[in-house]
XYZ file of C-alpha atoms in Angstrom:
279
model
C 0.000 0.000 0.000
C 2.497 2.175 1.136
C 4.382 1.961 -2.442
C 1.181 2.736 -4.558
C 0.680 5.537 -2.370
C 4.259 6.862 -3.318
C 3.658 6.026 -6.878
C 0.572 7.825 -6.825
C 2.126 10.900 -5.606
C 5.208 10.579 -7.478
C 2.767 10.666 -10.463
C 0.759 13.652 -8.988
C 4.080 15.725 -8.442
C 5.153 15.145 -12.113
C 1.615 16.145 -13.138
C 1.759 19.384 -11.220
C 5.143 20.043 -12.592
C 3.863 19.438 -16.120
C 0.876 21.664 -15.487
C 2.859 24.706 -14.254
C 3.984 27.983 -16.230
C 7.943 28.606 -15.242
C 7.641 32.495 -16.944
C 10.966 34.220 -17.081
C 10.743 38.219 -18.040
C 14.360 39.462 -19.012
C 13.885 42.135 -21.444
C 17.372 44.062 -21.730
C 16.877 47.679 -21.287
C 16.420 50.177 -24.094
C 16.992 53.256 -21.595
C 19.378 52.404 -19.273
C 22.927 53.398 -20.591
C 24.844 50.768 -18.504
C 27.894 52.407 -19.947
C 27.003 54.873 -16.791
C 26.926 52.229 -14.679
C 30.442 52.502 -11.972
C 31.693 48.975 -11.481
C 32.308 47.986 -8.038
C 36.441 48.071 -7.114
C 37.344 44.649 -6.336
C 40.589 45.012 -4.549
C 43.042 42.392 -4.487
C 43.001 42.742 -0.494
C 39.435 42.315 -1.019
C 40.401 38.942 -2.624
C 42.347 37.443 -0.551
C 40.132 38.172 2.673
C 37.209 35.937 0.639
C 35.949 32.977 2.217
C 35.357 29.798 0.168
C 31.689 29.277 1.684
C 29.150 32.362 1.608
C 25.297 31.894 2.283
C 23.185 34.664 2.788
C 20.345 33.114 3.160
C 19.068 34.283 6.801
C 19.325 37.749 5.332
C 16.327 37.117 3.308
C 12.868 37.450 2.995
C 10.766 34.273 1.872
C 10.594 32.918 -1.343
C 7.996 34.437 -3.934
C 6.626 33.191 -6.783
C 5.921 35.666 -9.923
C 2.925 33.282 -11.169
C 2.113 33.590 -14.662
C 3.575 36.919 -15.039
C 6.868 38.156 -16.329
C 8.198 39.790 -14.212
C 11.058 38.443 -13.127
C 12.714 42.042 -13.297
C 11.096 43.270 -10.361
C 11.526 40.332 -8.212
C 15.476 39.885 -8.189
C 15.225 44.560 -8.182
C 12.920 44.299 -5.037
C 14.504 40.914 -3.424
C 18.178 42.461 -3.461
C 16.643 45.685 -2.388
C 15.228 43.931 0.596
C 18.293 42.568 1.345
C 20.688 45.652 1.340
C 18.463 47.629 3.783
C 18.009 45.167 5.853
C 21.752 44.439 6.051
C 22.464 48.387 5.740
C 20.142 48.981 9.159
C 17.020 50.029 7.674
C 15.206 47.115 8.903
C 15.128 45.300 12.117
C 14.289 41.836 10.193
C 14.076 41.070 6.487
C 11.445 42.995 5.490
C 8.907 42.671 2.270
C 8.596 45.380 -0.082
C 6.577 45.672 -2.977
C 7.119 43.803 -6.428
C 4.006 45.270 -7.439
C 4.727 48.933 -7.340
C 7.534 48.086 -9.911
C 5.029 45.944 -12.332
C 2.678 48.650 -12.163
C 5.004 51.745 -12.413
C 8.041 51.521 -14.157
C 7.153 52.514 -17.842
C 6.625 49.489 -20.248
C 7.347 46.815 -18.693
C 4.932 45.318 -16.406
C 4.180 41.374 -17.063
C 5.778 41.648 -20.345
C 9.562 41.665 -19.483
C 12.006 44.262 -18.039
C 15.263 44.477 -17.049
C 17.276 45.269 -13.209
C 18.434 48.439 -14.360
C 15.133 49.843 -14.938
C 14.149 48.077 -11.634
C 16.741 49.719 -9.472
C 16.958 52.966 -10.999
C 13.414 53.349 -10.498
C 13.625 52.561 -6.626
C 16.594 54.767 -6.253
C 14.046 57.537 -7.786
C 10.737 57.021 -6.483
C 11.299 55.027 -3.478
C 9.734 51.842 -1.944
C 6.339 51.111 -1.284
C 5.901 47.841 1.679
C 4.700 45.052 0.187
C 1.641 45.129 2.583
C 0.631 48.194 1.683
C 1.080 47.952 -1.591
C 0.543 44.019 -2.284
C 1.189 41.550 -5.377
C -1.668 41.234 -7.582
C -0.464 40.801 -10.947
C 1.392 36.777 -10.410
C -2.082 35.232 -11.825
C -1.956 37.630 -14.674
C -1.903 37.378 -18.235
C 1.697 38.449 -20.041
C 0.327 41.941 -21.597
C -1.173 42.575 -17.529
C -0.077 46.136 -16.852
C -1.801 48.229 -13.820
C -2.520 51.550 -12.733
C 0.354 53.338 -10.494
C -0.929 53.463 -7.035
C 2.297 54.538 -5.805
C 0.909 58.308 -4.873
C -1.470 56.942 -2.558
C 1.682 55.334 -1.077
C 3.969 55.919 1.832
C 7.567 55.616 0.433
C 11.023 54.642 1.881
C 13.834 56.612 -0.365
C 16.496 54.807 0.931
C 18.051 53.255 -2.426
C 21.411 54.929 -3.440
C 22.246 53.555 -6.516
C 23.690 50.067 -8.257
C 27.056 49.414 -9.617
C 28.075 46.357 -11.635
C 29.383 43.573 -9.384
C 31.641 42.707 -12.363
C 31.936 43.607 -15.738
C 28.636 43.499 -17.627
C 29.265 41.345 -20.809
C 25.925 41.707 -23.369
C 27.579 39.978 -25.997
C 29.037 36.996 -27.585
C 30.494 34.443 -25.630
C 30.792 35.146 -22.082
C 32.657 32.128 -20.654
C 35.993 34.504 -19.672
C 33.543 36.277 -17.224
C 35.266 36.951 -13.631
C 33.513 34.642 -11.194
C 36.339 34.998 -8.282
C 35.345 38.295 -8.413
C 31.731 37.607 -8.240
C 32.469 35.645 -5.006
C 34.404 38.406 -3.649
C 31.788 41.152 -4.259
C 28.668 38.599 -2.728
C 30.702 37.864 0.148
C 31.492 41.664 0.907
C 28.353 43.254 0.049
C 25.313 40.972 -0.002
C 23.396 39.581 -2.047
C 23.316 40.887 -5.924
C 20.711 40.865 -8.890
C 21.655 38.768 -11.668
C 19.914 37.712 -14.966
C 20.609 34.815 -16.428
C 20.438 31.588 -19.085
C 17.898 29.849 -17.313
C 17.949 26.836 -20.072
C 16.603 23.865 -18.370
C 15.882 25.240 -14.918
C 12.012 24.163 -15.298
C 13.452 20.991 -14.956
C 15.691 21.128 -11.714
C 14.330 19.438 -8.479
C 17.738 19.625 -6.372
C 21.454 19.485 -5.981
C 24.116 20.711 -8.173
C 22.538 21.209 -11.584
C 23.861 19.156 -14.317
C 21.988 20.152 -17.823
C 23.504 22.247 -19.909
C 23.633 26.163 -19.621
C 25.832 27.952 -21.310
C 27.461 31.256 -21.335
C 25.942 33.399 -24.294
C 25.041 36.636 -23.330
C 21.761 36.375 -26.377
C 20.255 33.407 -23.822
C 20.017 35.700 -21.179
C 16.654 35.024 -20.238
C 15.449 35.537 -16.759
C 16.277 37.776 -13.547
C 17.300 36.272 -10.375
C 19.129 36.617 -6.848
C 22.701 35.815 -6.480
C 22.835 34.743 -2.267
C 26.094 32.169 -1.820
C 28.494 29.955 -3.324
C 30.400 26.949 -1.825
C 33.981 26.367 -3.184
C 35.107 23.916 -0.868
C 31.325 21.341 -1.777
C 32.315 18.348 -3.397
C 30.867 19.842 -6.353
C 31.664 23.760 -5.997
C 28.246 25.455 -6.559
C 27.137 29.048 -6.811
C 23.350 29.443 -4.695
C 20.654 31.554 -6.190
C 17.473 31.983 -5.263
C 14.522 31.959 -7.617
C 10.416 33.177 -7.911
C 9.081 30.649 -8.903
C 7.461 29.306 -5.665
C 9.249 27.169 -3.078
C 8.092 24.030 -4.402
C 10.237 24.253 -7.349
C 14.099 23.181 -6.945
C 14.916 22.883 -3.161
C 13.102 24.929 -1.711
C 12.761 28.180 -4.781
C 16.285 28.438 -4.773
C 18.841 26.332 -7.375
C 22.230 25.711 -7.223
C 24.586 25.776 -10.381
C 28.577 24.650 -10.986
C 31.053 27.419 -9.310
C 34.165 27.834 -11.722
C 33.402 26.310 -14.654
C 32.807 28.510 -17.449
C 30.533 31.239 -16.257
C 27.401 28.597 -15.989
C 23.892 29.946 -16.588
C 25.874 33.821 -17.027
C 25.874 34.196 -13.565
C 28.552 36.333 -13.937
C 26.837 37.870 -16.863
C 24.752 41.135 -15.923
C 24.869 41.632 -11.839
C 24.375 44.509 -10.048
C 24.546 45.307 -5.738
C 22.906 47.690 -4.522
C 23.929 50.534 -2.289
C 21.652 52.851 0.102
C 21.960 55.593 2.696
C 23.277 54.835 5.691
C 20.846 54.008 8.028
């Protein structure tokens, strides 16, 4: 009895999975002159003092899940956002703010695709709204969904400084050179960081260190994310990210990828910290 039953819900899980929209969203910015974007001064002092093991993961709010809507954009913006005030003092715990303000305000994007830059840059101008006063309502939406602004009606938190590249952006060709010791050293020494990515395959992952292939071309960038540890001492070295698709995808919404071996996925492709005021 007891093996039907697992068969039966072995069969029900794979059904589910089958069922379920994985949307992605990354739409590379038409505005944003990343050109103007600093890049973050990774010192070789800065290096050395690295550890091999980084996981931020207790300096995070808990996992979301962007539904059918792509919007990917705004979740790894407003995730990493959460994350450097709360770890800049702003907050007292990790604190929720709202994905929605950025589907509904930030000019053309909406469910239809967007890209960090826009994200950041338009919490760094306007501010952010809480997620509980200003609360998700476009995940069971339709692609084209795009909402009224509500953020006038709004109280706001302009605490959001600015972004600088983590690394070296690379937007074209083949991006397998990218600097992922550097990556390490600016996750371990600032936070957590926005990414976007070659999610090829990742519908697919249920847990450990991911296996399919996912290259390094900067044209499959497909899909926004959050960049929160790495393990270089693991068996298999790994880089930790967490995801919105739910927390019943991978283990637990987040996925982890090979460390050191070609720029996997682009991790190392388009990321961005984020700096605010001092609290």
């Amino acid at each position: 009895m007891k093996i039907i039953s697992t068969l039966l819900l072995t069969a029900f899980v794979a059904l589910a999975r089958a069922d379920k929209k994985y949307p992605r969203g990354y739409v590379r910015s038409v505005d944003a002159n990343t050109t103007e974007i600093k890049l973050l001064s990774i010192t070789d002092a800065m290096l050395d003092a690295t550890p091999d093991d980084v996981d931020w993961a207790d300096n995070l709010t808990p996992i979301k899940d962007q539904g059918n809507c792509g919007s990917c954009w705004a979740f790894s913006s407003v995730s990493t956002a959460e994350s450097a005030l709360y770890m800049g003092g702003h907050f007292k715990e990790p604190t929720e703010i709202s994905t929605e303000e950025l589907v509904d305000c930030v000019k053309g994007d909406g469910c239809r695709g967007g890209d960090i830059t826009d994200g950041i840059d338009y919490l760094k101008k306007h501010g952010t709204a809480l997620a509980s006063d200003y609360p998700d309502t476009s995940s069971d939406a339709r692609p084209a969904h795009k909402s009224s602004c509500k953020i006038k009606e709004m109280d706001v938190m302009k605490k959001i400084k600015g972004r600088k590249f983590a690394v070296p952006e690379c937007s074209r060709g083949d991006c397998s050179d990218s600097d992922e010791e550097a990556l390490a050293a600016a996750l371990a020494h600032h936070g957590p960081i926005a990414i976007c990515v070659n999610s090829e395959g990742w519908e697919n992952y249920e847990g450990g260190v991911m296996k399919r292939k996912c290259g390094a071309k900067a044209n499959k960038i497909d899909h926004c994310v959050q960049l929160v540890g790495y393990s270089k001492t693991a068996s298999e070295p790994y880089w930790k990210i967490r995801n919105s698709w739910a927390d019943d995808w991978g283990e637990d919404g987040f996925i982890r990828i090979p460390y050191g071996q070609g720029n996997k996925c682009c991790v190392a492709c388009e990321a961005l910290i984020i700096e605010v005021e001092d609290a």
